[in-house]
């Protein structure tokens, strides 16, 4: 047996994989019996633990049965929609077509039949019996795509109700309800990606060496804090005003098709401005909740962005892949600003720019620097450290970046209550912040513009805007 495949055969195989889609829209027509049988033969050829072959395929052609299943879907789907708190996201969900139960040629219920006996290899991991059925489904799906047949998996069902409808015996459970038929078309990209529900994860985010990558304590604290508080950073947050970014961008040359990476994107406000300006944007953040909300906001505005989840100190990108790297009001949470800037320099192309906007303090004001550090740490324990303009310039220089612009601007903060609520500051910590405000020295009060207005405590951050250039080599 010649077990080698030609280059052409390999390319065809990978093309089938790349173009497989979860199909929801079908046109009238029957699948030829021979074609359907070939597809089922491919499913039946799947690997299985202990050669158990636990899969069974129930071909459901009856419209009566399918109507009952669709009614179950509609009931469960309404409940799923009601769980989505944000109206734009819920409206997007409601606009998605998530089944083709009645329109498809037939439905296939793929079930798992427990062998009820010793299965070689399954003892320590009994879930591998059910996992084997999923391998059969994968084979079925790819074979169907090769035959030009569409398949859609309907998972928005209550399993027990469907099992009762099908009359499944004991030790047999539903794994998948598949809609199978003549596809209206095979989309170029997955529907959920095109609709802006979720982008495809980069392979680099899914491949690790030797063991699961860990976060250091500072990174973990930031991830937990901002995932928990992600709803506070969208519409209405003070960072939604991106005039500071727009002003800084005037100093950075733009070319059509330029790529930008927004690190610790938070609510995505900076990255979405870049996308609106014509950049091809990647939004990166440690907190999945932040990325989900930023992606939803992008979809609402009709903007296309990619999202990536990772730490700022380890950027999973090739060298020289970006024209611009931005980071706005986030770097004070990083465990290693030095490593972040080194990584930024690495992923910038020669001639690329780094834009940093963050809270800071004037150079040579150690008392104010320490006071602000203590206030921030009590308010939000995930805070690490504000750095002075001089220190940022030193870090950039050491990494190989030339600072072109470094300016401090006062940034008026809302009152303390807003400040506390945004970070969900515990009551005890709030008392410590209030104590620091009461005990602030005249010099601190002067630099921070700390005072009282209409019974509210007000002050101004010094916000640093820094633009740096990566040399041509």
C-alpha positions in Angstrom: 0.0 0.0 0.0 1.4 3.4 -1.0 0.5 5.5 2.0 1.9 8.8 0.6 -0.4 11.5 -0.6 0.5 13.9 -3.4 0.8 17.6 -2.7 -2.4 18.1 -4.6 -4.3 15.6 -2.5 -3.0 17.2 0.7 -4.1 20.6 -0.5 -7.6 19.3 -1.2 -7.8 17.7 2.2 -6.8 21.0 3.9 -9.2 22.9 1.7 -12.1 20.8 2.9 -11.1 21.5 6.5 -10.7 25.3 5.9 -14.0 25.6 4.1 -16.2 23.5 6.4 -19.0 25.7 7.8 -21.9 25.4 10.3 -24.7 25.7 7.8 -28.1 27.2 8.8 -29.6 28.1 5.4 -30.7 25.3 3.0 -32.4 25.1 -0.4 -35.0 22.5 -1.3 -33.7 19.2 -2.5 -32.9 15.6 -1.4 -29.4 14.2 -0.8 -28.9 11.1 -3.1 -29.0 7.9 -1.1 -25.5 6.9 -2.2 -24.0 10.3 -1.1 -25.7 10.1 2.3 -24.3 6.6 2.8 -20.8 7.7 1.9 -21.0 10.4 4.4 -22.2 8.0 7.1 -19.4 5.6 6.1 -16.9 8.3 6.7 -18.4 8.9 10.2 -18.3 5.2 10.9 -14.6 5.1 10.0 -13.7 7.5 12.9 -11.3 6.4 15.6 -12.8 5.3 19.0 -11.5 4.4 22.4 -11.0 0.7 22.6 -12.5 0.4 19.1 -15.8 0.8 20.9 -17.6 2.5 18.0 -20.3 3.9 20.4 -22.0 6.1 17.8 -25.5 5.6 16.4 -27.2 7.7 13.7 -30.9 8.3 13.8 -32.1 9.7 10.4 -35.1 12.0 11.1 -37.1 12.8 8.0 -40.6 13.2 9.7 -41.7 16.8 9.6 -43.9 16.2 12.6 -40.9 15.2 14.7 -38.8 18.0 13.3 -41.5 20.6 14.2 -41.5 19.3 17.7 -37.7 19.7 17.9 -37.9 23.2 16.5 -40.5 24.1 19.1 -38.1 22.9 21.8 -35.4 25.0 20.2 -37.5 28.1 20.2 -38.4 27.7 23.8 -34.7 27.2 24.9 -33.5 29.9 22.5 -35.8 32.5 24.1 -34.4 31.7 27.5 -30.8 32.1 26.2 -31.6 35.5 24.7 -33.1 36.7 27.9 -29.8 35.9 29.7 -27.9 38.5 27.7 -27.9 41.7 29.7 -26.6 44.2 27.1 -29.2 45.2 24.5 -26.9 45.5 21.5 -25.4 42.1 22.2 -28.9 40.6 22.7 -30.2 42.2 19.5 -27.3 40.7 17.6 -28.0 37.3 19.1 -31.7 37.5 18.1 -30.7 38.4 14.6 -28.7 35.2 14.1 -30.2 32.2 12.4 -29.2 29.3 14.6 -31.0 26.3 13.1 -32.3 24.9 9.8 -34.4 22.1 11.3 -37.3 22.4 8.9 -35.5 23.7 5.8 -32.8 21.0 5.6 -33.3 17.7 3.7 -33.2 15.6 6.9 -32.0 15.8 10.5 -29.6 13.3 12.0 -29.6 12.7 15.8 -26.1 11.4 16.7 -26.3 9.4 19.9 -23.8 7.6 22.2 -24.5 4.1 23.2 -22.7 3.0 26.3 -21.2 -0.4 25.5 -22.0 -1.6 29.0 -18.9 -3.6 29.2 -15.2 -3.2 29.7 -13.8 -0.8 27.1 -10.0 -0.9 26.7 -8.6 2.5 27.6 -11.8 4.1 28.9 -11.5 3.1 32.5 -9.4 6.1 33.8 -11.2 8.5 31.4 -14.7 7.3 30.7 -15.6 10.5 28.9 -13.5 9.2 26.0 -16.4 7.0 25.0 -18.6 10.1 24.3 -15.6 12.0 22.9 -15.3 9.2 20.3 -18.8 10.1 19.0 -17.6 13.7 18.5 -14.8 12.3 16.3 -17.4 10.6 14.2 -19.3 13.8 13.9 -16.1 15.6 12.7 -15.7 12.9 10.0 -19.3 13.3 9.0 -19.0 17.0 8.7 -15.8 17.0 6.6 -17.2 14.2 4.3 -20.4 16.2 3.8 -18.4 19.3 2.9 -16.4 17.3 0.3 -19.7 16.1 -1.1 -21.1 19.7 -1.2 -23.6 18.9 1.5 -24.3 21.4 4.3 -24.3 20.4 8.0 -25.5 22.5 11.0 -25.2 21.5 14.6 -28.2 22.6 16.8 -27.1 22.6 20.4 -29.8 25.0 21.8 -32.0 22.1 23.0 -32.7 20.4 26.3 -31.1 17.0 25.8 -33.5 14.9 28.0 -36.6 16.2 26.1 -35.1 15.2 22.7 -34.1 11.8 24.1 -37.7 11.2 25.2 -39.0 12.3 21.8 -36.7 9.8 20.1 -37.4 7.0 22.6 -33.8 6.4 23.5 -33.1 3.4 25.7 -31.1 3.5 28.9 -27.3 4.1 28.6 -27.9 6.0 25.4 -27.7 9.8 25.2 -28.0 12.5 22.6 -24.7 14.1 21.5 -25.7 16.2 18.5 -28.7 17.2 16.5 -27.6 17.8 13.0 -29.4 19.6 10.1 -28.2 18.1 6.8 -29.1 19.3 3.4 -28.3 21.2 0.3 -26.5 24.4 1.4 -27.7 27.7 0.1 -24.0 28.6 0.1 -20.8 27.9 2.0 -19.8 31.3 3.4 -16.2 32.5 3.1 -15.9 32.9 6.8 -17.9 31.4 9.7 -21.2 33.1 10.3 -20.5 34.2 13.9 -17.2 35.8 12.8 -18.9 37.6 9.9 -21.7 38.8 12.2 -19.2 40.2 14.7 -20.2 37.8 17.5 -16.7 36.4 17.9 -13.5 36.4 16.0 -11.3 33.4 15.4 -8.7 32.8 18.1 -5.1 33.0 16.8 -3.3 29.7 16.8 -0.5 31.2 18.9 -3.0 31.7 21.7 -3.9 28.0 21.7 -0.4 26.4 21.5 1.8 26.2 24.6 5.1 24.5 25.3 5.4 21.8 27.9 2.7 23.2 30.3 -0.1 25.7 30.7 1.3 29.2 30.8 0.9 30.9 34.2 0.3 34.6 35.1 2.3 36.3 37.8 0.4 37.7 40.8 0.2 41.2 39.3 -1.1 39.9 36.0 -3.6 37.6 37.7 -4.9 40.4 39.9 -5.4 42.7 36.8 -7.1 39.9 34.9 -9.6 39.2 37.7 -10.3 42.8 38.5 -11.0 43.9 34.9 -12.9 40.8 34.0 -15.1 41.4 37.0 -15.6 45.1 36.3 -15.6 45.0 32.5 -19.2 46.3 32.3 -18.0 49.6 33.8 -15.5 50.4 31.0 -17.9 50.6 27.9 -20.2 53.3 26.9 -20.3 56.3 29.3 -16.8 55.6 30.8 -14.5 58.7 30.8 -12.1 56.8 28.5 -14.8 56.8 25.8 -13.6 60.3 25.0 -10.6 59.6 22.8 -9.6 63.2 22.0 -6.3 62.6 23.6 -5.6 59.7 21.3 -6.8 61.7 18.2 -4.4 64.5 19.1 -1.5 62.1 19.5 -2.2 60.4 16.2 -1.6 63.7 14.4 2.1 63.2 15.2 2.2 59.7 13.7 2.3 59.1 9.9 -0.5 56.9 8.5 -0.3 54.7 5.4 -3.2 52.7 3.9 -3.4 49.2 5.3 -1.3 50.0 8.3 -1.6 47.5 11.2 -2.1 48.4 14.8 -2.0 46.5 18.1 -3.9 48.0 21.1 -2.5 46.4 24.2 -4.7 46.2 27.4 -7.5 47.5 25.2 -10.1 47.6 28.1 -13.3 48.9 26.6 -11.7 49.0 23.2 -12.1 52.8 22.8 -8.6 53.4 21.4 -8.6 50.4 19.1 -12.0 51.3 17.7 -10.8 54.8 16.9 -7.8 53.3 15.1 -10.1 51.0 13.1 -12.3 54.0 12.2 -9.2 55.8 10.9 -8.4 52.9 8.6 -5.9 50.8 10.6 -6.2 47.0 10.6 -6.6 46.6 14.4 -5.9 43.8 16.9 -7.4 44.4 20.3 -5.5 42.6 23.1 -6.3 42.2 26.8 -5.9 39.8 29.7 -9.6 39.9 30.6 -12.0 37.9 28.3 -14.9 40.0 29.5 -13.2 43.2 28.2 -12.5 41.6 24.9 -16.1 40.4 24.5 -17.5 43.9 25.2 -15.0 45.6 22.9 -15.8 43.2 20.1 -19.6 43.8 20.6 -19.0 47.6 20.5 -17.0 47.1 17.3 -19.8 45.1 15.7 -22.3 47.8 16.8 -20.2 50.4 15.0 -19.7 48.3 11.9 -15.9 48.0 12.5 -13.8 44.9 11.9 -11.2 44.1 14.5 -9.4 41.0 15.7 -9.3 40.2 19.5 -6.5 38.4 21.3 -6.2 37.4 24.9 -2.7 37.6 26.4 -0.5 39.5 28.9 1.2 42.7 27.8 4.6 41.4 28.8 4.5 38.5 26.3 3.1 39.4 22.9 2.4 36.3 20.8 3.2 37.9 17.4 6.0 37.7 14.9 8.8 40.3 14.8 8.0 43.4 12.9 4.3 42.7 12.4 2.8 46.1 13.4 3.1 49.7 12.3 1.7 51.0 15.5 1.4 49.7 19.1 -0.8 51.6 21.5 -1.5 51.3 25.2 -3.9 53.8 27.0 -4.4 54.1 30.7 -3.4 50.6 31.5 0.4 50.3 31.8 0.3 51.1 35.5 -1.2 47.6 36.0 1.7 45.8 34.2 4.0 43.7 36.3 7.0 44.6 34.1 6.8 47.8 32.0 10.3 47.1 30.9 9.3 43.7 29.3 6.2 45.2 27.8 8.3 47.9 26.0 10.9 45.4 24.9 8.1 43.2 23.4 6.5 46.3 21.8 9.8 47.2 20.1 10.2 43.6 18.9 6.7 43.5 17.2 7.0 46.9 15.6 8.3 47.1 12.1 11.3 49.4 11.6 9.9 52.9 11.3 6.9 51.9 13.4 5.5 53.9 16.4 4.6 53.3 20.0 1.9 55.4 21.6 1.6 55.3 25.4 -1.0 57.3 27.4 -1.1 56.6 31.1 -1.3 58.2 34.5 1.9 59.7 35.7 3.5 62.2 38.0 6.0 65.0 37.3 9.7 64.1 37.5 11.4 64.8 40.9 8.2 64.7 42.9 8.7 61.6 45.1 6.2 62.6 47.8 3.4 63.0 45.2 4.4 59.8 43.4 4.2 57.8 46.6 0.9 59.4 47.7 -0.7 58.6 44.4 0.6 55.1 44.4 -0.9 54.5 47.9 -4.3 56.0 46.8 -4.4 53.8 43.7 -3.4 50.7 45.5 -6.1 51.1 48.1 -8.7 51.9 45.5 -7.7 49.1 43.1 -5.3 46.4 44.4 -4.5 45.4 40.8 -2.7 48.7 40.4 1.1 48.2 40.2 2.9 51.6 39.7 2.7 54.9 37.9 6.0 55.8 36.3 7.4 59.3 35.6 8.1 60.6 32.1 11.8 60.3 32.7 11.5 56.6 33.7 9.4 55.8 30.6 11.9 57.5 28.4 14.7 55.4 30.0 12.7 52.2 29.4 12.0 53.1 25.8 15.7 54.0 25.2 16.9 50.8 26.7 14.5 48.8 24.4 15.6 50.6 21.3 12.9 53.2 20.9 13.5 56.9 20.4 11.1 59.2 22.2 9.6 61.8 19.9 7.0 63.3 22.2 6.6 63.3 26.0 4.0 65.6 27.5 2.1 65.7 30.8 -1.5 67.1 30.7 -3.9 67.5 33.6 -6.8 65.1 33.4 -9.7 65.9 35.7 -11.2 63.0 37.5 -14.8 62.6 38.4 -15.7 62.6 42.1 -14.4 60.0 44.5 -17.7 58.0 44.5 -17.4 57.3 40.8 -13.8 56.5 41.3 -14.7 53.9 44.0 -17.6 52.4 42.1 -15.6 51.8 38.9 -13.2 49.6 40.7 -15.7 48.2 43.2 -13.5 49.4 46.0 -14.3 47.7 49.4 -15.6 49.9 52.2 -12.4 49.5 54.3 -10.2 50.5 51.4 -12.4 53.6 50.7 -11.8 54.7 54.2 -8.0 54.5 53.6 -8.3 56.5 50.5 -10.3 59.2 52.3 -7.7 59.2 55.1 -4.9 59.8 52.5 -7.0 62.7 51.0 -7.4 64.3 54.4 -3.8 64.0 55.2 -2.4 65.1 51.9 0.4 67.7 52.2 0.1 71.2 50.6 2.6 70.1 47.9 0.5 67.0 47.0 -2.6 69.1 46.9 -1.0 71.6 44.6 0.3 69.0 42.1 -2.9 66.9 42.2 -5.2 70.0 42.2 -6.9 68.3 45.1 -9.9 70.1 46.5 -13.6 70.3 47.2 -16.4 71.4 44.8 -20.1 71.2 45.7 -19.3 68.8 48.5 -17.3 66.5 46.3 -13.6 65.6 46.4 -12.1 66.5 43.0 -8.5 66.2 41.7 -6.6 65.9 38.4 -4.2 63.2 37.3 -1.1 64.1 35.4 -1.7 62.1 32.2 1.4 61.3 30.1 1.3 61.1 26.3 4.4 59.5 24.9 5.2 58.7 21.2 8.3 56.8 20.4 9.8 55.5 17.1 11.6 52.3 16.2 14.6 53.1 14.1 15.2 51.6 10.7 17.8 49.3 12.1 
